[in-house]
Amino acid sequence: MTVNDIVQQPGIWLEAEGNLADIVISSRIRLARNVVGYPFLSRATHDQRRALAGLLAERVPHAASSAKSSYIDLTHCDELDCQVLVERQLISRQLVEAKGARGVVVSDDQRCSVMINEEDHLRMHMIRGGMQLSNLWAELNQLDDRIESQVDYIFHPRFGYLTACPTNVGTGIRVSVMLHLPALKLTGEMERVLKAAKDMNLAVRGLFGEGTEATGDFFQVSNQVTIGRSEKEIVDEFKDQVVPRIVEYERLARQALLDEKPRAVDDRVFRSYGILQNARTISSEETLLHLSHLRLGVHIGRITDVSVPKLNELFLITQPAHLQKLNGGPISGEERSAIRADLIRRKLAER
Amino acid sequence: MTVNDIVQQPGIWLEAEGNLADIVISSRIRLARNVVGYPFLSRATHDQRRALAGLLAERVPHAASSAKSSYIDLTHCDELDCQVLVERQLISRQLVEAKGARGVVVSDDQRCSVMINEEDHLRMHMIRGGMQLSNLWAELNQLDDRIESQVDYIFHPRFGYLTACPTNVGTGIRVSVMLHLPALKLTGEMERVLKAAKDMNLAVRGLFGEGTEATGDFFQVSNQVTIGRSEKEIVDEFKDQVVPRIVEYERLARQALLDEKPRAVDDRVFRSYGILQNARTISSEETLLHLSHLRLGVHIGRITDVSVPKLNELFLITQPAHLQKLNGGPISGEERSAIRADLIRRKLAER
């Protein structure tokens, strides 16, 4: 499977499963692992990196998934293809910007990706639309075992898995969910949530990474502590306490808005819908803003003629790299905004 | 006829006559006159004002128009009714804010209004939708003669008609047109037009009077010189040279925009249309902005399902006082914005 194949397949991104899917956009778990016999990457030579990438590119695909999977070599991947993989959350920006031999193994269903030579030797992820942490952990745990049957992990009897950065030592796990919190943002309560999250040792980032919390209504919430507790305990706490609590806050804020300012909510929702249906040129940032309001409108039952899968598709394909790939290659910003506006109008007019 | 009758009748405001009506919203001519035997108002006593108002309120209606006309006493007119008359351009803000006996004679067809005890004893106006200066001047000239048959005007053999402010001495005429100049505004050429207008001794004001040129796309252009030439010369110069020249500039700017930035124009036009069709709360200022874009879209043929009379009606009835009067009385700003948005959506949905 190539990036061209990936871009044509919206894959898991159109799903909206689980009973919290009105607010939880996607669930994601990753494990960080390193391989015995190779230094951490910050200390590895060019040749060591290459040897390691070669080894893992051969062994990981066999283990990666029950589905077929492919290795994509990032040293031979152009910027646009890399950006598509980032927009799909199959790889990190950090992997794109790294030097030397590196790549990613992606399963055909795009639920599983294993980055090779990012910050650690291996960073394996499972991702699903909606709220799916239990399933994800079961799958990822099996993947971890299968890969471990192919390579030896660096493991310390007292600390657990060793990692390039000490914040990942122990389980090497990061559990994260992408949440849509427009009502908390609107009511100004997001600050309180951010503070509470910090007290609970959670990291909250905006859609575009650290420091982007202020822009947009989408937030990536993840654990920060990886040591001293089992993976299952971390996942369960996240699934049973952290996420339901934030979701509950957002739902209360939505209800309060609907009770107290129904017209202001409608105004925001319908204006965004009207702009998306009418704009002739629109940036990806503005698109995201209006899609967020539209999504809110759909979930509170004010907009009834747009489906959640259509919304999800629009989120995906209006991103800059997706838009360019789907239209044949690099396109200037201005033309891109025009193509984006036309695409959105066409998609919203489809019934 | 009362203000309640006036508010129910859109009157001349729905017209869009003449071959420049894509850009000339309305034409208007006024004459300033004062009556022999009474001092200018700045020096008149309370009793003199009252006596004068009594005299004119009796004599002017008979002369005012071939149509029936009525005297509206502004000393007994509440703020909302006064504001309706201002929004209809039947009276000036200055007349509302003046003290003592004052009023306005309005013809039933609303084409003619004669303010009594504004800055001068008499300020008679004729107004029509579209470009109608020749007709207006013929009508206003007759009206002037008819009123003069009822009262003696203060006239100086050398200077002409004397007026409270020296800028009106001579003919006492002010010719003005309301122009819609969105393309000149968009292309940044409005500054040049304003400068040229100044060189031609024209006054250019924004829709809401002096100092509001920067907000909005509507401009009131009027003559400043009232002495040394006949009324007809002033009207003819305005009609044959001033207005056609500005209209030509605006048309060139529209064509240039359509040639060079068709998508940017469409974006502006259709976004405004989308917002008007979807907003649930909207201020009068924002309404005016979007109606301006919508009007541009209609006149350049990009919007085909909105008629000019409908646009004109929306301009009229979304103004604050009209909106309140049409909805039964004083309404708070927030509720007004809600009612305005609902009204616009309903009107635009009518076919």
XYZ file of C-alpha atoms in Angstrom:
702
model
C 0.000 0.000 0.000
C 1.308 3.448 -0.948
C 0.387 6.971 0.159
C -1.694 7.229 -3.029
C -3.737 4.267 -1.879
C -4.086 5.680 1.621
C -5.354 9.043 0.450
C -8.114 7.355 -1.542
C -9.308 5.408 1.477
C -10.860 7.409 4.291
C -10.463 4.262 6.366
C -11.235 4.456 10.023
C -11.802 8.197 9.875
C -15.414 7.947 8.859
C -16.295 5.766 11.829
C -18.049 7.228 14.805
C -18.473 4.316 17.132
C -19.200 4.028 20.802
C -21.677 5.879 22.979
C -19.435 8.917 23.452
C -18.885 9.463 19.734
C -20.743 12.771 19.795
C -17.731 14.191 21.611
C -14.900 11.672 21.233
C -13.625 11.983 17.670
C -10.954 9.306 17.879
C -9.101 7.061 20.308
C -5.462 6.240 20.064
C -2.887 4.277 22.047
C 0.809 4.037 21.397
C 3.659 2.059 22.869
C 7.308 3.138 22.730
C 9.865 0.350 22.405
C 13.562 0.034 21.703
C 15.557 -2.887 20.397
C 18.385 -4.673 22.186
C 21.768 -4.296 20.483
C 21.185 -0.779 19.118
C 21.859 2.533 20.937
C 19.074 5.051 21.443
C 18.706 7.112 18.289
C 20.236 10.276 19.716
C 23.478 8.320 19.994
C 23.150 6.071 16.933
C 25.384 6.466 13.912
C 24.017 6.804 10.432
C 24.898 3.177 9.738
C 23.314 1.919 12.939
C 20.083 3.750 12.079
C 20.120 2.226 8.635
C 20.770 -1.260 9.893
C 17.987 -0.921 12.455
C 15.499 0.467 9.939
C 16.365 -2.405 7.587
C 15.818 -4.989 10.297
C 12.527 -3.510 11.486
C 11.184 -2.795 7.999
C 11.563 -6.500 7.338
C 10.257 -7.921 10.601
C 7.512 -5.548 11.719
C 5.183 -5.874 8.680
C 4.842 -9.606 9.289
C 3.820 -8.937 12.862
C 1.983 -5.687 12.406
C -1.562 -6.785 12.000
C -3.796 -9.647 11.101
C -4.525 -7.490 8.027
C -1.903 -6.955 5.344
C 0.549 -4.143 6.010
C 3.241 -2.226 4.135
C 6.445 -0.406 4.910
C 6.680 3.177 3.688
C 10.256 4.438 3.557
C 10.216 8.096 4.626
C 13.664 8.810 3.243
C 12.058 8.427 -0.181
C 8.775 10.162 0.541
C 8.037 13.635 -0.778
C 6.758 16.401 1.478
C 3.157 16.110 0.312
C 3.023 12.356 0.927
C 4.571 12.832 4.364
C 1.982 15.485 5.153
C -0.849 13.133 4.158
C 0.478 10.573 6.630
C 0.646 13.254 9.327
C -2.918 14.404 8.586
C -4.051 10.779 8.912
C -2.205 10.599 12.244
C -0.252 7.615 10.943
C 3.056 9.376 11.630
C 4.257 12.336 13.670
C 5.679 15.583 12.381
C 8.824 14.602 14.281
C 9.296 11.516 12.107
C 9.007 13.640 8.964
C 11.622 16.054 10.227
C 14.041 13.373 11.504
C 17.171 12.589 9.500
C 18.440 9.295 8.174
C 16.814 5.927 7.656
C 13.240 5.920 8.958
C 9.777 4.873 7.943
C 6.435 3.568 8.973
C 4.607 0.273 8.720
C 0.919 0.868 8.021
C -1.741 -1.798 8.051
C -4.091 -1.781 5.086
C -7.043 -0.864 7.265
C -4.993 2.097 8.632
C -5.857 1.175 12.201
C -2.298 0.318 12.996
C 0.937 2.151 12.315
C 4.431 1.465 13.582
C 6.930 4.289 13.240
C 10.510 3.167 12.888
C 13.336 5.449 14.065
C 11.228 8.309 15.327
C 12.245 9.249 18.894
C 12.388 5.577 19.848
C 13.271 2.632 17.644
C 9.615 1.642 17.542
C 6.474 3.622 18.171
C 3.435 1.458 17.550
C -0.056 2.977 17.426
C -3.595 1.807 17.141
C -6.226 4.366 16.225
C -10.004 4.189 15.799
C -12.836 6.625 15.259
C -15.052 7.273 18.268
C -14.485 5.903 21.770
C -12.686 2.575 21.407
C -10.001 2.372 24.069
C -10.734 -1.172 25.346
C -10.669 -2.728 21.900
C -7.610 -0.741 20.974
C -5.652 -1.843 23.974
C -6.457 -5.498 23.371
C -5.303 -5.205 19.756
C -2.215 -3.181 20.564
C -1.202 -5.580 23.321
C -1.333 -8.454 20.829
C 0.624 -6.450 18.274
C 3.244 -5.701 20.908
C 3.548 -9.426 21.641
C 3.830 -10.313 17.969
C 6.556 -7.750 17.362
C 8.350 -8.891 20.507
C 8.435 -12.389 19.028
C 10.512 -10.913 16.174
C 12.859 -8.575 18.069
C 14.178 -8.226 21.621
C 12.980 -5.089 23.474
C 15.211 -3.194 25.885
C 13.609 -3.961 29.250
C 14.804 -3.108 32.748
C 13.593 -5.408 35.528
C 12.873 -2.497 37.870
C 11.893 0.376 35.540
C 10.258 -1.552 32.720
C 10.729 -0.616 29.074
C 13.497 1.910 28.591
C 12.889 4.773 26.206
C 14.820 7.669 24.660
C 12.960 10.185 26.788
C 12.526 9.394 30.508
C 8.877 10.512 30.431
C 8.046 7.331 28.521
C 9.969 4.866 30.670
C 7.991 2.009 32.252
C 5.074 1.014 30.108
C 5.939 3.337 27.217
C 2.242 3.856 26.835
C 0.404 6.945 25.730
C -3.363 6.845 25.694
C -5.036 9.736 23.964
C -8.409 10.828 22.701
C -9.356 13.641 20.378
C -12.293 15.495 21.892
C -14.686 18.011 20.396
C -15.414 20.569 23.108
C -17.133 23.525 21.448
C -19.515 24.229 24.331
C -16.767 24.314 26.973
C -14.866 26.652 24.664
C -17.908 28.865 24.086
C -18.843 29.136 27.738
C -15.265 29.932 28.711
C -15.030 26.841 30.932
C -12.199 25.317 28.934
C -9.668 27.072 31.172
C -11.072 25.220 34.174
C -10.906 21.908 32.327
C -7.307 22.562 31.320
C -6.403 23.266 34.943
C -8.195 20.144 36.204
C -6.481 18.064 33.512
C -3.110 19.341 34.645
C -3.915 18.347 38.254
C -4.775 14.866 36.990
C -1.397 14.622 35.219
C -2.979 14.792 31.813
C -1.631 16.640 28.821
C -4.131 18.666 26.776
C -3.083 19.921 23.377
C -4.853 21.681 20.542
C -5.496 19.853 17.307
C -2.187 20.981 15.903
C -0.071 20.053 18.909
C 1.290 21.785 21.942
C 0.464 25.487 22.258
C -2.520 25.373 19.923
C -5.120 24.938 22.688
C -6.478 28.421 22.110
C -7.378 27.867 18.479
C -10.297 25.656 17.640
C -12.622 23.383 19.507
C -10.638 20.133 19.197
C -8.415 18.904 21.980
C -6.097 15.937 22.279
C -6.069 14.658 25.860
C -3.407 12.145 26.886
C -1.772 10.618 29.939
C 1.632 11.802 31.080
C 2.562 9.138 33.636
C 3.826 5.884 32.146
C 5.532 4.305 35.118
C 4.375 2.656 38.343
C 1.134 1.261 37.000
C 0.205 -1.352 34.435
C -0.883 -0.451 30.910
C -4.339 -1.794 31.668
C -4.699 0.398 34.739
C -3.714 3.465 32.735
C -6.109 2.617 29.901
C -8.955 1.829 32.295
C -8.563 5.016 34.278
C -8.580 6.960 31.029
C -11.578 5.106 29.664
C -13.650 4.912 32.833
C -12.827 8.196 34.537
C -10.949 10.792 32.522
C -12.878 10.693 29.263
C -16.374 10.244 30.733
C -15.739 13.145 33.087
C -14.687 15.586 30.359
C -17.497 14.344 28.122
C -19.937 14.973 30.965
C -18.625 18.536 31.390
C -19.060 19.176 27.674
C -22.571 17.744 27.689
C -23.567 19.906 30.651
C -22.116 22.946 28.907
C -24.079 22.087 25.742
C -27.280 21.707 27.726
C -26.670 24.974 29.557
C -26.105 26.751 26.246
C -29.271 25.268 24.789
C -31.269 26.216 27.879
C -29.885 29.707 28.280
C -28.839 30.838 24.818
C -30.570 28.646 22.262
C -30.620 31.420 19.681
C -26.923 32.222 20.062
C -26.134 28.535 19.533
C -28.394 28.333 16.498
C -26.875 31.500 15.122
C -23.389 30.059 15.340
C -24.373 26.671 13.964
C -26.442 27.922 11.038
C -24.108 30.742 10.071
C -21.285 28.219 9.813
C -23.480 25.930 7.745
C -24.418 28.865 5.506
C -20.796 29.885 5.039
C -19.695 26.346 4.192
C -22.531 26.086 1.664
C -21.667 29.404 0.057
C -17.972 30.266 0.361
C -15.968 30.338 -2.863
C -12.615 30.385 -1.110
C -11.824 29.156 2.390
C -8.701 28.348 4.400
C -8.266 25.079 6.270
C -8.373 26.932 9.605
C -11.684 28.589 8.804
C -13.046 25.295 7.481
C -12.199 23.611 10.745
C -13.954 26.322 12.726
C -17.177 26.016 10.743
C -17.051 22.216 10.624
C -16.763 22.298 14.394
C -19.935 24.383 14.677
C -21.672 22.192 12.125
C -20.715 19.082 14.090
C -22.136 20.677 17.228
C -25.347 21.436 15.311
C -25.619 17.844 14.133
C -25.067 16.401 17.601
C -27.553 18.687 19.326
C -30.119 17.850 16.661
C -30.332 21.315 15.085
C -28.871 20.207 11.744
C -30.516 17.084 10.433
C -29.413 16.881 6.816
C -25.683 16.289 7.360
C -24.464 12.884 8.515
C -21.572 12.330 10.906
C -19.613 10.264 8.345
C -19.965 13.153 5.874
C -18.662 15.566 8.511
C -15.755 13.250 9.238
C -14.984 12.948 5.555
C -14.956 16.739 5.214
C -12.590 17.078 8.176
C -10.265 14.629 6.507
C -10.271 15.676 2.867
C -10.201 19.441 3.400
C -6.812 19.245 5.110
C -4.086 20.832 2.962
C -2.167 17.725 1.921
C -5.274 15.610 1.366
C -6.759 18.321 -0.772
C -3.630 18.541 -2.908
C -3.161 14.784 -3.265
C -6.811 14.314 -4.210
C -6.379 17.019 -6.845
C -3.249 15.680 -8.433
C -0.318 17.298 -6.638
C 1.103 20.489 -5.161
C -1.290 23.448 -5.446
C -0.707 27.044 -4.298
C -2.491 28.273 -1.172
C -4.906 30.536 -2.994
C -5.991 27.909 -5.497
C -6.222 25.376 -2.702
C -8.694 27.591 -0.827
C -10.816 27.800 -3.970
C -10.743 24.026 -4.541
C -11.540 23.451 -0.869
C -14.587 25.738 -0.985
C -15.874 24.037 -4.154
C -15.350 20.586 -2.663
C -17.217 21.480 0.531
C -20.152 22.950 -1.388
C -20.346 19.890 -3.608
C -20.172 17.447 -0.693
C -22.782 19.327 1.333
C -25.124 19.453 -1.659
C -24.952 15.656 -2.074
C -27.921 13.931 -0.454
C -51.649 60.065 7.250
C -49.824 59.044 10.444
C -46.430 57.465 11.056
C -48.273 54.160 11.498
C -49.605 54.485 7.962
C -46.198 55.454 6.626
C -44.434 52.469 8.154
C -46.891 50.113 6.482
C -46.243 51.616 3.061
C -42.808 51.077 1.570
C -43.751 53.809 -0.889
C -41.091 55.056 -3.228
C -38.425 52.965 -1.556
C -39.111 49.869 -3.584
C -38.697 51.692 -6.875
C -35.529 51.340 -8.853
C -36.109 53.459 -11.880
C -33.803 54.966 -14.459
C -30.875 53.485 -16.307
C -28.420 54.080 -13.465
C -30.534 52.324 -10.856
C -27.959 49.553 -10.416
C -25.822 52.126 -8.614
C -28.082 55.104 -7.821
C -30.299 54.061 -4.928
C -32.262 57.279 -4.649
C -32.381 60.873 -5.856
C -33.321 63.805 -3.713
C -33.549 67.561 -4.053
C -34.342 70.079 -1.360
C -34.941 73.782 -1.253
C -34.410 75.948 1.835
C -36.826 78.855 2.261
C -37.694 81.371 4.945
C -40.829 83.409 5.433
C -41.075 87.212 5.465
C -42.108 88.671 8.817
C -40.395 86.019 10.970
C -36.777 86.058 12.188
C -34.424 83.170 11.372
C -35.023 80.378 13.856
C -31.805 80.920 15.795
C -33.226 84.308 16.789
C -36.919 83.408 17.001
C -38.765 83.331 20.310
C -40.779 80.371 21.427
C -43.981 82.192 20.470
C -42.674 83.229 17.072
C -41.744 79.626 16.322
C -45.162 78.487 17.346
C -46.943 81.114 15.302
C -44.828 80.254 12.259
C -45.385 76.514 12.658
C -49.120 77.161 12.971
C -49.189 79.239 9.824
C -47.130 76.802 7.758
C -48.888 73.694 9.087
C -52.086 75.196 7.752
C -50.897 76.543 4.409
C -48.262 74.086 3.218
C -50.420 70.917 3.083
C -52.757 72.544 0.589
C -49.820 73.385 -1.637
C -47.615 70.411 -0.939
C -48.536 68.032 -3.680
C -51.167 67.106 -6.181
C -51.603 64.068 -3.931
C -53.109 64.384 -0.480
C -50.703 65.345 2.280
C -50.678 65.553 6.072
C -48.948 67.557 8.762
C -47.146 65.558 11.439
C -46.470 67.593 14.560
C -43.061 66.562 15.888
C -43.629 68.100 19.314
C -46.128 65.288 19.840
C -44.223 62.504 18.159
C -42.494 59.785 20.183
C -38.878 58.828 19.588
C -39.707 55.680 17.625
C -42.055 57.504 15.244
C -39.468 60.235 14.727
C -36.860 57.595 13.969
C -39.131 55.977 11.356
C -39.412 59.340 9.605
C -35.621 59.732 9.700
C -35.118 56.213 8.302
C -37.524 57.080 5.484
C -35.496 60.253 4.880
C -38.663 62.299 5.303
C -37.066 64.360 8.066
C -33.562 65.057 9.358
C -32.087 64.060 12.685
C -31.695 67.794 13.282
C -35.457 68.335 13.121
C -35.979 65.573 15.691
C -33.471 67.135 18.042
C -34.707 70.715 17.600
C -36.774 72.328 20.353
C -40.160 73.995 20.183
C -42.925 73.948 17.595
C -41.885 71.989 14.508
C -43.180 69.353 12.177
C -43.281 67.953 8.695
C -45.797 67.881 5.888
C -45.673 64.531 4.095
C -47.490 63.715 0.914
C -49.388 60.431 0.890
C -47.105 58.994 -1.764
C -44.085 59.951 0.435
C -42.305 61.567 -2.501
C -42.569 64.976 -0.964
C -41.842 66.235 2.516
C -41.662 69.758 3.841
C -39.913 70.229 7.164
C -41.150 73.185 9.163
C -38.817 74.915 11.626
C -35.761 72.799 11.042
C -32.707 75.011 10.338
C -34.783 77.170 8.005
C -38.483 77.919 8.241
C -39.111 75.583 5.322
C -37.078 72.758 3.928
C -38.956 71.090 1.084
C -37.757 67.798 -0.394
C -38.641 65.543 -3.238
C -37.232 62.021 -3.177
C -37.493 59.086 -5.599
C -35.920 55.670 -5.923
C -33.309 55.323 -8.666
C -32.002 58.156 -10.836
C -34.793 60.701 -11.191
C -33.276 64.171 -10.894
C -35.001 65.791 -13.915
C -38.474 64.713 -12.866
C -37.765 65.637 -9.283
C -36.649 69.127 -10.141
C -39.730 69.786 -12.267
C -41.981 68.628 -9.424
C -40.089 70.463 -6.722
C -40.074 73.679 -8.743
C -43.870 73.496 -9.011
C -44.167 72.783 -5.314
C -41.981 75.789 -4.555
C -44.266 77.969 -6.685
C -47.399 76.632 -5.034
C -46.039 77.256 -1.534
C -44.862 80.709 -2.574
C -48.431 81.483 -3.564
C -49.363 80.913 0.093
C -46.459 82.636 1.906
C -43.872 85.299 1.079
C -40.246 84.049 0.944
C -37.347 86.154 2.160
C -35.567 87.052 -1.071
C -32.651 89.409 -1.680
C -32.434 90.905 -5.169
C -28.678 90.380 -5.341
C -28.062 87.209 -3.280
C -31.306 85.353 -3.903
C -33.082 83.374 -1.176
C -31.668 84.104 2.244
C -31.124 81.181 4.591
C -30.134 80.594 8.198
C -26.749 79.244 7.151
C -24.822 81.199 4.498
C -23.870 77.987 2.679
C -27.462 77.714 1.462
C -27.930 81.308 0.337
C -28.892 81.870 -3.306
C -30.919 79.028 -4.643
C -31.190 77.178 -1.340
C -30.883 74.009 -3.355
C -29.255 70.777 -2.387
C -29.183 68.015 -4.961
C -28.130 64.634 -3.661
C -28.020 61.024 -4.694
C -27.448 57.903 -2.623
C -24.930 55.748 -4.434
C -23.963 52.112 -3.944
C -20.221 51.890 -4.516
C -19.066 48.491 -3.252
C -16.496 47.930 -6.003
C -14.787 51.290 -5.508
C -14.699 50.497 -1.805
C -13.323 47.000 -2.373
C -10.615 48.084 -4.794
C -9.548 50.904 -2.498
C -10.344 53.548 -5.132
C -12.942 55.276 -2.979
C -10.251 57.559 -1.547
C -9.544 58.862 -5.033
C -13.237 59.444 -5.683
C -13.597 61.308 -2.396
C -10.691 63.569 -3.326
C -12.067 64.232 -6.831
C -15.498 64.992 -5.340
C -13.937 67.538 -3.005
C -12.214 69.229 -5.961
C -15.606 69.440 -7.689
C -17.123 71.106 -4.605
C -19.216 68.085 -3.785
C -19.931 66.746 -0.322
C -19.685 62.984 0.132
C -21.078 61.438 3.277
C -21.596 57.908 4.514
C -25.087 56.517 4.818
C -25.365 57.754 8.372
C -24.123 61.276 7.708
C -20.875 63.118 7.941
C -17.893 61.086 9.163
C -19.399 57.705 8.321
C -17.746 57.418 4.885
C -15.497 54.625 6.111
C -18.316 52.291 7.132
C -20.368 50.671 4.451
C -20.687 50.888 0.714
C -23.391 53.565 0.525
C -22.529 57.191 -0.094
C -24.628 60.337 -0.241
C -23.169 62.765 -2.783
C -24.463 66.345 -2.852
C -23.619 69.792 -4.173
C -22.128 72.395 -1.872
C -22.439 75.556 -3.994
C -25.898 77.099 -4.041
C -25.164 80.596 -5.284
C -24.143 82.119 -8.628
C -25.933 79.613 -10.799
C -29.527 78.695 -11.449
C -31.173 75.686 -9.856
C -31.488 74.080 -13.268
C -27.775 74.497 -13.988
C -26.924 72.885 -10.669
C -29.339 69.988 -11.225
C -28.200 69.486 -14.817
C -24.522 69.427 -13.919
C -25.260 66.896 -11.220
C -27.425 64.764 -13.460
C -25.324 64.953 -16.634
C -21.810 65.051 -15.273
C -21.317 64.280 -11.584
C -23.498 61.194 -11.206
C -22.693 59.564 -14.575
C -18.986 60.019 -13.877
C -19.062 58.334 -10.453
C -21.359 55.619 -11.817
C -18.870 55.023 -14.616
C -16.012 54.687 -12.101
C -18.010 52.162 -10.099
C -18.911 50.180 -13.217
C -15.278 50.066 -14.305
C -14.272 48.924 -10.826
C -16.926 46.202 -10.930
C -15.743 45.034 -14.312
C -12.124 45.033 -13.165
C -13.051 42.967 -10.115
C -14.990 40.506 -12.251
C -12.121 40.233 -14.718
C -9.330 39.977 -12.192
C -10.860 38.472 -9.075
C -14.120 36.787 -10.027
C -13.815 34.239 -7.257
C -13.142 36.815 -4.553
C -16.252 38.710 -5.662
C -18.342 35.540 -5.688
C -16.985 34.596 -2.293
C -18.059 37.902 -0.814
C -21.453 37.890 -2.509
C -22.388 34.303 -1.715
C -21.073 34.331 1.841
C -23.229 37.358 2.551
C -26.211 35.621 0.967
C -25.503 32.512 3.045
C -25.239 34.517 6.253
C -28.473 36.408 5.611
C -30.233 33.100 4.883
C -28.905 31.485 8.042
C -28.238 34.002 10.809
C -30.446 33.772 13.897
C -29.379 37.136 15.247
C -27.982 40.073 13.309
C -27.360 43.777 13.928
C -28.547 46.475 11.536
C -24.933 47.343 10.666
C -24.088 43.761 9.716
C -27.343 43.479 7.790
C -26.438 46.533 5.756
C -23.023 45.105 4.958
C -24.423 41.815 3.676
C -27.307 43.466 1.839
C -24.727 45.615 0.086
C -22.854 42.509 -1.096
C -26.108 40.841 -2.065
C -27.131 43.903 -4.085
C -23.781 43.797 -5.856
C -24.358 40.118 -6.611
C -27.794 40.825 -8.040
C -26.558 43.664 -10.245
C -23.589 41.743 -11.632
C -25.877 38.816 -12.382
C -24.380 36.346 -9.894
C -27.500 36.166 -7.738
C -30.612 35.585 -9.786
C -33.244 34.618 -7.243
C -33.486 37.900 -5.331
C -35.290 40.872 -6.892
C -34.226 44.493 -6.507
C -37.565 45.483 -4.920
C -37.071 42.723 -2.346
C -33.582 44.017 -1.590
C -34.939 47.543 -1.240
C -37.673 46.319 1.065
C -35.102 44.543 3.235
C -32.972 47.691 3.439
C -36.015 49.586 4.602
C -37.689 47.239 7.071
C -34.559 45.962 8.807
C -33.700 49.440 10.069
C -34.107 49.664 13.852
C -37.192 51.891 14.063
C -38.986 50.194 11.169
C -38.359 46.821 12.711
C -39.756 47.939 16.048
C -42.789 49.712 14.590
C -43.613 46.714 12.398
C -43.406 44.506 15.489
C -45.619 46.570 17.717
C -43.338 48.963 19.585
C -40.048 49.415 21.419
C -37.945 46.240 21.510
C -34.550 45.728 23.177
C -31.456 45.513 20.976
C -30.892 41.803 21.502
C -34.479 40.829 20.721
C -34.456 43.197 17.769
C -31.446 41.393 16.284
C -33.316 38.105 16.616
C -36.483 39.468 15.010
C -34.403 41.040 12.233
C -32.651 37.754 11.444
C -35.974 35.874 11.367
C -37.544 38.503 9.130
C -34.644 38.410 6.659
C -34.711 34.607 6.459
C -38.456 34.610 5.901
C -38.311 37.308 3.220
C -35.439 35.627 1.382
C -37.242 32.274 1.460
C -40.344 33.799 -0.197
C -40.392 33.178 -3.944
